[in-house]
């Protein structure tokens, strides 16, 4: 697809790969899910802030209608497909025995409220808290960024947001102690990663200035960053440790920022060996949506059978298959539609300037 950056798709592939490993072998990859999700958040904060800054530079304001329309076109169709599958499986087979909570689960999934301290109705939507956290953040962040740019005080705004998130996170951790896993999906638990990614985009020139210039040195930095993320994925504890929220999450976001600045100029792959990771990154959103319910369904149906030993690999294969279908069936057409809408709006804007009276 045009407009995609190979290096950033590699990062997406790495992030979703870690999530798949965590769901497949949770005993081995204790913190891989956290590392993968935080990497996604940091990348999202970086990219979305770049879009908003470009809007502010071009128009002097954020086109909120266009911004939220494009996000809805990008995110909603694949989500609808997964929720439809959850409804179909639950109404017919109901492998999780949660049919009574289906309506509630669908409502929570559709309204992006899966990160609130409420009963979800179905464990098949447990993972949708990440979507809720992102969308709630982007309801507020464009306004704050506009204020920061107009007042020329981005540092103050970023620090204020960080301080507020740290305060809320600390209060929720103290309130939940000693069972801190309760706060795993709460809004403030991992939002610092979004802010760190956003800050990296705001001060991108400074970050670039800290990076080595030579290709060899940049490759070394990128290799160390990848090795760090992989090593952190083996840490036990994960969501059960307060340090995961206060230390591991922000640190992973910072390492991800380094990778973004090393890989963002990779318009093409440095080696064909990375093509599988690139392909996985391309379908990463759909893979994230499908993986958790597929793992739960397979576990419920085959968990006690002779095929149980193949469940981890079966879950990964089924996820990639479902995500690939979703990509071609839903995401590719929706992206084309979004580009047509953008082109139509740009044409109308130009025609409006040409035909408008002067004076």
C-alpha positions as a Python dict, from the first residue, in 0.01 Angstrom:
ca = {
    (1, 'X'): (0, 0, 0),
    (2, 'X'): (122, 349, -82),
    (3, 'X'): (227, 569, 203),
    (4, 'X'): (347, 285, 424),
    (5, 'X'): (698, 295, 567),
    (6, 'X'): (871, -42, 570),
    (7, 'X'): (1070, 34, 885),
    (8, 'X'): (759, 124, 1084),
    (9, 'X'): (576, -184, 959),
    (10, 'X'): (871, -386, 1088),
    (11, 'X'): (819, -227, 1427),
    (12, 'X'): (450, -315, 1411),
    (13, 'X'): (548, -669, 1319),
    (14, 'X'): (781, -691, 1617),
    (15, 'X'): (514, -555, 1852),
    (16, 'X'): (234, -785, 1738),
    (17, 'X'): (477, -1078, 1728),
    (18, 'X'): (546, -1027, 2098),
    (19, 'X'): (174, -1015, 2173),
    (20, 'X'): (119, -1340, 1984),
    (21, 'X'): (404, -1506, 2175),
    (22, 'X'): (259, -1393, 2509),
    (23, 'X'): (-83, -1536, 2429),
    (24, 'X'): (69, -1859, 2296),
    (25, 'X'): (326, -1926, 2569),
    (26, 'X'): (239, -1705, 2870),
    (27, 'X'): (467, -1899, 3103),
    (28, 'X'): (773, -1823, 2891),
    (29, 'X'): (701, -1473, 2763),
    (30, 'X'): (578, -1321, 3087),
    (31, 'X'): (599, -955, 2984),
    (32, 'X'): (588, -985, 2604),
    (33, 'X'): (230, -860, 2590),
    (34, 'X'): (319, -548, 2784),
    (35, 'X'): (625, -482, 2569),
    (36, 'X'): (426, -527, 2248),
    (37, 'X'): (132, -310, 2352),
    (38, 'X'): (353, -32, 2489),
    (39, 'X'): (552, -34, 2163),
    (40, 'X'): (225, 6, 1973),
    (41, 'X'): (123, 294, 2199),
    (42, 'X'): (454, 477, 2158),
    (43, 'X'): (440, 439, 1779),
    (44, 'X'): (78, 552, 1773),
    (45, 'X'): (155, 862, 1980),
    (46, 'X'): (442, 946, 1747),
    (47, 'X'): (248, 902, 1423),
    (48, 'X'): (-79, 1064, 1530),
    (49, 'X'): (103, 1365, 1674),
    (50, 'X'): (283, 1400, 1341),
    (51, 'X'): (-54, 1410, 1162),
    (52, 'X'): (-186, 1670, 1404),
    (53, 'X'): (126, 1887, 1377),
    (54, 'X'): (105, 1877, 998),
    (55, 'X'): (-258, 1990, 1020),
    (56, 'X'): (-167, 2275, 1253),
    (57, 'X'): (119, 2385, 1027),
    (58, 'X'): (-100, 2378, 716),
    (59, 'X'): (-430, 2516, 847),
    (60, 'X'): (-344, 2672, 1180),
    (61, 'X'): (-593, 2435, 1340),
    (62, 'X'): (-679, 2067, 1360),
    (63, 'X'): (-948, 1949, 1120),
    (64, 'X'): (-1130, 1743, 1382),
    (65, 'X'): (-1396, 1615, 1143),
    (66, 'X'): (-1134, 1479, 904),
    (67, 'X'): (-918, 1345, 1189),
    (68, 'X'): (-1191, 1145, 1360),
    (69, 'X'): (-1348, 1039, 1029),
    (70, 'X'): (-1019, 892, 912),
    (71, 'X'): (-964, 713, 1242),
    (72, 'X'): (-1314, 568, 1227),
    (73, 'X'): (-1260, 445, 870),
    (74, 'X'): (-925, 297, 968),
    (75, 'X'): (-1028, 129, 1293),
    (76, 'X'): (-1400, 57, 1293),
    (77, 'X'): (-1453, -186, 1001),
    (78, 'X'): (-1202, -449, 1125),
    (79, 'X'): (-1343, -413, 1477),
    (80, 'X'): (-1698, -466, 1349),
    (81, 'X'): (-1586, -782, 1170),
    (82, 'X'): (-1432, -925, 1488),
    (83, 'X'): (-1732, -833, 1701),
    (84, 'X'): (-1960, -997, 1444),
    (85, 'X'): (-1748, -1313, 1466),
    (86, 'X'): (-1764, -1305, 1846),
    (87, 'X'): (-2143, -1272, 1828),
    (88, 'X'): (-2173, -1556, 1577),
    (89, 'X'): (-1949, -1795, 1771),
    (90, 'X'): (-2115, -1710, 2102),
    (91, 'X'): (-2469, -1749, 1970),
    (92, 'X'): (-2398, -2079, 1796),
    (93, 'X'): (-2124, -2269, 1979),
    (94, 'X'): (-2067, -2055, 2291),
    (95, 'X'): (-1734, -2224, 2380),
    (96, 'X'): (-1672, -1981, 2666),
    (97, 'X'): (-2019, -2019, 2818),
    (98, 'X'): (-2073, -1642, 2820),
    (99, 'X'): (-2379, -1602, 2598),
    (100, 'X'): (-2569, -1410, 2865),
    (101, 'X'): (-2309, -1132, 2859),
    (102, 'X'): (-2287, -1101, 2480),
    (103, 'X'): (-2500, -790, 2439),
    (104, 'X'): (-2302, -612, 2709),
    (105, 'X'): (-1971, -717, 2553),
    (106, 'X'): (-2073, -594, 2209),
    (107, 'X'): (-2186, -260, 2349),
    (108, 'X'): (-1857, -215, 2535),
    (109, 'X'): (-1659, -308, 2225),
    (110, 'X'): (-1852, -64, 2006),
    (111, 'X'): (-1825, 224, 2253),
    (112, 'X'): (-1454, 186, 2330),
    (113, 'X'): (-1511, 152, 2703),
    (114, 'X'): (-1331, -177, 2765),
    (115, 'X'): (-1067, -9, 2981),
    (116, 'X'): (-1312, 104, 3249),
    (117, 'X'): (-1355, -80, 3582),
    (118, 'X'): (-1675, -251, 3470),
    (119, 'X'): (-1787, -606, 3396),
    (120, 'X'): (-1710, -678, 3029),
    (121, 'X'): (-1965, -952, 2967),
    (122, 'X'): (-1727, -1174, 2772),
    (123, 'X'): (-1357, -1253, 2806),
    (124, 'X'): (-1337, -1252, 2425),
    (125, 'X'): (-1318, -870, 2438),
    (126, 'X'): (-1068, -846, 2725),
    (127, 'X'): (-799, -719, 2486),
    (128, 'X'): (-1007, -430, 2350),
    (129, 'X'): (-899, -213, 2642),
    (130, 'X'): (-604, -101, 2429),
    (131, 'X'): (-834, 44, 2163),
    (132, 'X'): (-1033, 221, 2432),
    (133, 'X'): (-721, 372, 2588),
    (134, 'X'): (-600, 505, 2253),
    (135, 'X'): (-931, 654, 2145),
    (136, 'X'): (-996, 819, 2481),
    (137, 'X'): (-647, 971, 2469),
    (138, 'X'): (-709, 1107, 2119),
    (139, 'X'): (-1032, 1271, 2229),
    (140, 'X'): (-820, 1500, 2448),
    (141, 'X'): (-472, 1511, 2293),
    (142, 'X'): (-557, 1711, 1976),
    (143, 'X'): (-700, 1989, 2193),
    (144, 'X'): (-400, 1990, 2425),
    (145, 'X'): (-156, 1985, 2135),
    (146, 'X'): (-336, 2275, 1966),
    (147, 'X'): (-311, 2473, 2289),
    (148, 'X'): (57, 2386, 2324),
    (149, 'X'): (141, 2495, 1969),
    (150, 'X'): (-59, 2818, 1983),
    (151, 'X'): (86, 2917, 2319),
    (152, 'X'): (430, 2789, 2213),
    (153, 'X'): (456, 2591, 2534),
    (154, 'X'): (471, 2226, 2428),
    (155, 'X'): (709, 2138, 2710),
    (156, 'X'): (470, 2265, 2974),
    (157, 'X'): (173, 2080, 2826),
    (158, 'X'): (363, 1751, 2792),
    (159, 'X'): (497, 1772, 3147),
    (160, 'X'): (150, 1855, 3279),
    (161, 'X'): (-1, 1552, 3104),
    (162, 'X'): (280, 1327, 3230),
    (163, 'X'): (235, 1455, 3586),
    (164, 'X'): (-142, 1403, 3571),
    (165, 'X'): (-107, 1048, 3438),
    (166, 'X'): (156, 959, 3697),
    (167, 'X'): (-67, 1093, 3974),
    (168, 'X'): (-370, 895, 3857),
    (169, 'X'): (-161, 582, 3802),
    (170, 'X'): (-3, 604, 4147),
    (171, 'X'): (-341, 652, 4314),
    (172, 'X'): (-492, 353, 4131),
    (173, 'X'): (-193, 131, 4210),
    (174, 'X'): (-206, 223, 4578),
    (175, 'X'): (-581, 166, 4584),
    (176, 'X'): (-550, -174, 4418),
    (177, 'X'): (-249, -296, 4620),
    (178, 'X'): (-148, -569, 4667),
    (179, 'X'): (-348, -704, 4369),
    (180, 'X'): (-226, -447, 4115),
    (181, 'X'): (-331, -658, 3815),
    (182, 'X'): (-674, -499, 3863),
    (183, 'X'): (-547, -177, 3704),
    (184, 'X'): (-394, -350, 3398),
    (185, 'X'): (-659, -227, 3157),
    (186, 'X'): (-740, 107, 3323),
    (187, 'X'): (-708, 429, 3116),
    (188, 'X'): (-398, 571, 3287),
    (189, 'X'): (-205, 246, 3328),
    (190, 'X'): (-12, 261, 2999),
    (191, 'X'): (-103, 603, 2856),
    (192, 'X'): (243, 738, 2938),
    (193, 'X'): (365, 546, 2634),
    (194, 'X'): (133, 749, 2412),
    (195, 'X'): (269, 1072, 2560),
    (196, 'X'): (630, 958, 2525),
    (197, 'X'): (570, 879, 2158),
    (198, 'X'): (398, 1214, 2109),
    (199, 'X'): (683, 1400, 2281),
    (200, 'X'): (934, 1222, 2057),
    (201, 'X'): (749, 1359, 1753),
    (202, 'X'): (725, 1711, 1893),
    (203, 'X'): (1098, 1718, 1957),
    (204, 'X'): (1192, 1488, 1671),
    (205, 'X'): (1473, 1714, 1552),
    (206, 'X'): (1641, 1692, 1890),
    (207, 'X'): (1603, 1315, 1902),
    (208, 'X'): (1755, 1287, 1555),
    (209, 'X'): (2045, 1501, 1675),
    (210, 'X'): (2118, 1246, 1947),
    (211, 'X'): (2123, 957, 1701),
    (212, 'X'): (2446, 838, 1536),
    (213, 'X'): (2498, 938, 1173),
    (214, 'X'): (2676, 638, 1022),
    (215, 'X'): (2472, 343, 897),
    (216, 'X'): (2681, 98, 1097),
    (217, 'X'): (2630, 287, 1422),
    (218, 'X'): (2255, 323, 1360),
    (219, 'X'): (2230, -48, 1284),
    (220, 'X'): (2409, -121, 1610),
    (221, 'X'): (2174, 106, 1805),
    (222, 'X'): (1873, -56, 1640),
    (223, 'X'): (2004, -403, 1715),
    (224, 'X'): (2059, -318, 2081),
    (225, 'X'): (1707, -172, 2102),
    (226, 'X'): (1550, -484, 1952),
    (227, 'X'): (1756, -711, 2178),
    (228, 'X'): (1644, -504, 2477),
    (229, 'X'): (1275, -539, 2391),
    (230, 'X'): (1314, -913, 2335),
    (231, 'X'): (1499, -958, 2665),
    (232, 'X'): (1235, -761, 2856),
    (233, 'X'): (967, -987, 2711),
    (234, 'X'): (1095, -1278, 2920),
    (235, 'X'): (1054, -1093, 3250),
    (236, 'X'): (813, -1269, 3486),
    (237, 'X'): (547, -1078, 3674),
    (238, 'X'): (409, -856, 3402),
    (239, 'X'): (80, -701, 3504),
    (240, 'X'): (114, -839, 3857),
    (241, 'X'): (401, -602, 3947),
    (242, 'X'): (367, -229, 4016),
    (243, 'X'): (711, -175, 3863),
    (244, 'X'): (572, -288, 3527),
    (245, 'X'): (345, 16, 3518),
    (246, 'X'): (585, 272, 3664),
    (247, 'X'): (919, 159, 3519),
    (248, 'X'): (890, -112, 3254),
    (249, 'X'): (620, 62, 3050),
    (250, 'X'): (794, 402, 3021),
    (251, 'X'): (1130, 235, 2955),
    (252, 'X'): (987, 23, 2673),
    (253, 'X'): (831, 337, 2525),
    (254, 'X'): (1170, 512, 2528),
    (255, 'X'): (1339, 215, 2361),
    (256, 'X'): (1062, 213, 2101),
    (257, 'X'): (1125, 580, 2028),
    (258, 'X'): (1487, 493, 1954),
    (259, 'X'): (1374, 222, 1711),
    (260, 'X'): (1132, 461, 1542),
    (261, 'X'): (1413, 704, 1466),
    (262, 'X'): (1643, 427, 1345),
    (263, 'X'): (1385, 256, 1123),
    (264, 'X'): (1163, 543, 1005),
    (265, 'X'): (1383, 612, 701),
    (266, 'X'): (1365, 253, 582),
    (267, 'X'): (1147, 291, 275),
    (268, 'X'): (1264, -54, 170),
    (269, 'X'): (1381, -359, 360),
    (270, 'X'): (1756, -393, 414),
    (271, 'X'): (1726, -769, 365),
    (272, 'X'): (1459, -1004, 222),
    (273, 'X'): (1483, -1207, 543),
    (274, 'X'): (1265, -943, 711),
    (275, 'X'): (972, -986, 471),
    (276, 'X'): (771, -1214, 705),
    (277, 'X'): (801, -956, 984),
    (278, 'X'): (701, -681, 741),
    (279, 'X'): (395, -881, 632),
    (280, 'X'): (299, -941, 994),
    (281, 'X'): (331, -569, 1062),
    (282, 'X'): (104, -489, 770),
    (283, 'X'): (-180, -695, 920),
    (284, 'X'): (-88, -615, 1282),
    (285, 'X'): (-413, -436, 1372),
    (286, 'X'): (-636, -720, 1256),
    (287, 'X'): (-398, -976, 1408),
    (288, 'X'): (-432, -804, 1745),
    (289, 'X'): (-811, -800, 1721),
    (290, 'X'): (-841, -1167, 1627),
    (291, 'X'): (-569, -1334, 1832),
    (292, 'X'): (-713, -1327, 2183),
    (293, 'X'): (-1063, -1458, 2103),
    (294, 'X'): (-913, -1725, 1875),
    (295, 'X'): (-678, -1840, 2152),
    (296, 'X'): (-969, -1857, 2398),
    (297, 'X'): (-1194, -2045, 2157),
    (298, 'X'): (-930, -2300, 2062),
    (299, 'X'): (-840, -2351, 2426),
    (300, 'X'): (-1203, -2410, 2521),
    (301, 'X'): (-1267, -2655, 2237),
    (302, 'X'): (-934, -2840, 2215),
    (303, 'X'): (-774, -2774, 2552),
    (304, 'X'): (-829, -3125, 2688),
    (305, 'X'): (-790, -3316, 2364),
    (306, 'X'): (-488, -3492, 2219),
    (307, 'X'): (-429, -3184, 2004),
    (308, 'X'): (-376, -2957, 2305),
    (309, 'X'): (0, -2948, 2253),
    (310, 'X'): (-52, -2783, 1917),
    (311, 'X'): (-273, -2506, 2054),
    (312, 'X'): (-5, -2231, 2065),
    (313, 'X'): (96, -2279, 1702),
    (314, 'X'): (-264, -2332, 1593),
    (315, 'X'): (-362, -2004, 1754),
    (316, 'X'): (-87, -1815, 1572),
    (317, 'X'): (-166, -1974, 1235),
    (318, 'X'): (-541, -1914, 1272),
    (319, 'X'): (-476, -1554, 1378),
    (320, 'X'): (-258, -1481, 1074),
    (321, 'X'): (-516, -1641, 845),
    (322, 'X'): (-805, -1440, 992),
    (323, 'X'): (-603, -1117, 990),
    (324, 'X'): (-502, -1168, 628),
    (325, 'X'): (-865, -1214, 525),
    (326, 'X'): (-960, -905, 726),
    (327, 'X'): (-682, -703, 560),
    (328, 'X'): (-794, -778, 205),
    (329, 'X'): (-1166, -792, 273),
    (330, 'X'): (-1203, -488, 499),
    (331, 'X'): (-890, -279, 550),
    (332, 'X'): (-773, -239, 190),
    (333, 'X'): (-1116, -118, 66),
    (334, 'X'): (-1158, 115, 366),
    (335, 'X'): (-814, 268, 308),
    (336, 'X'): (-901, 332, -56),
    (337, 'X'): (-1227, 494, 51),
    (338, 'X'): (-1042, 715, 299),
    (339, 'X'): (-797, 830, 32),
    (340, 'X'): (-1085, 913, -205),
    (341, 'X'): (-1254, 1120, 64),
    (342, 'X'): (-929, 1307, 136),
    (343, 'X'): (-873, 1372, -235),
    (344, 'X'): (-1230, 1494, -278),
    (345, 'X'): (-1197, 1728, 21),
    (346, 'X'): (-866, 1864, -108),
    (347, 'X'): (-1017, 1928, -453),
    (348, 'X'): (-1316, 2105, -301),
    (349, 'X'): (-1085, 2321, -90),
    (350, 'X'): (-880, 2425, -395),
    (351, 'X'): (-1193, 2500, -599),
    (352, 'X'): (-1330, 2704, -311),
    (353, 'X'): (-1018, 2920, -304),
    (354, 'X'): (-1027, 2967, -682),
    (355, 'X'): (-1395, 3061, -707),
    (356, 'X'): (-1426, 3270, -391),
    (357, 'X'): (-1452, 3649, -448),
    (358, 'X'): (-1157, 3865, -349),
    (359, 'X'): (-1190, 4180, -142),
}
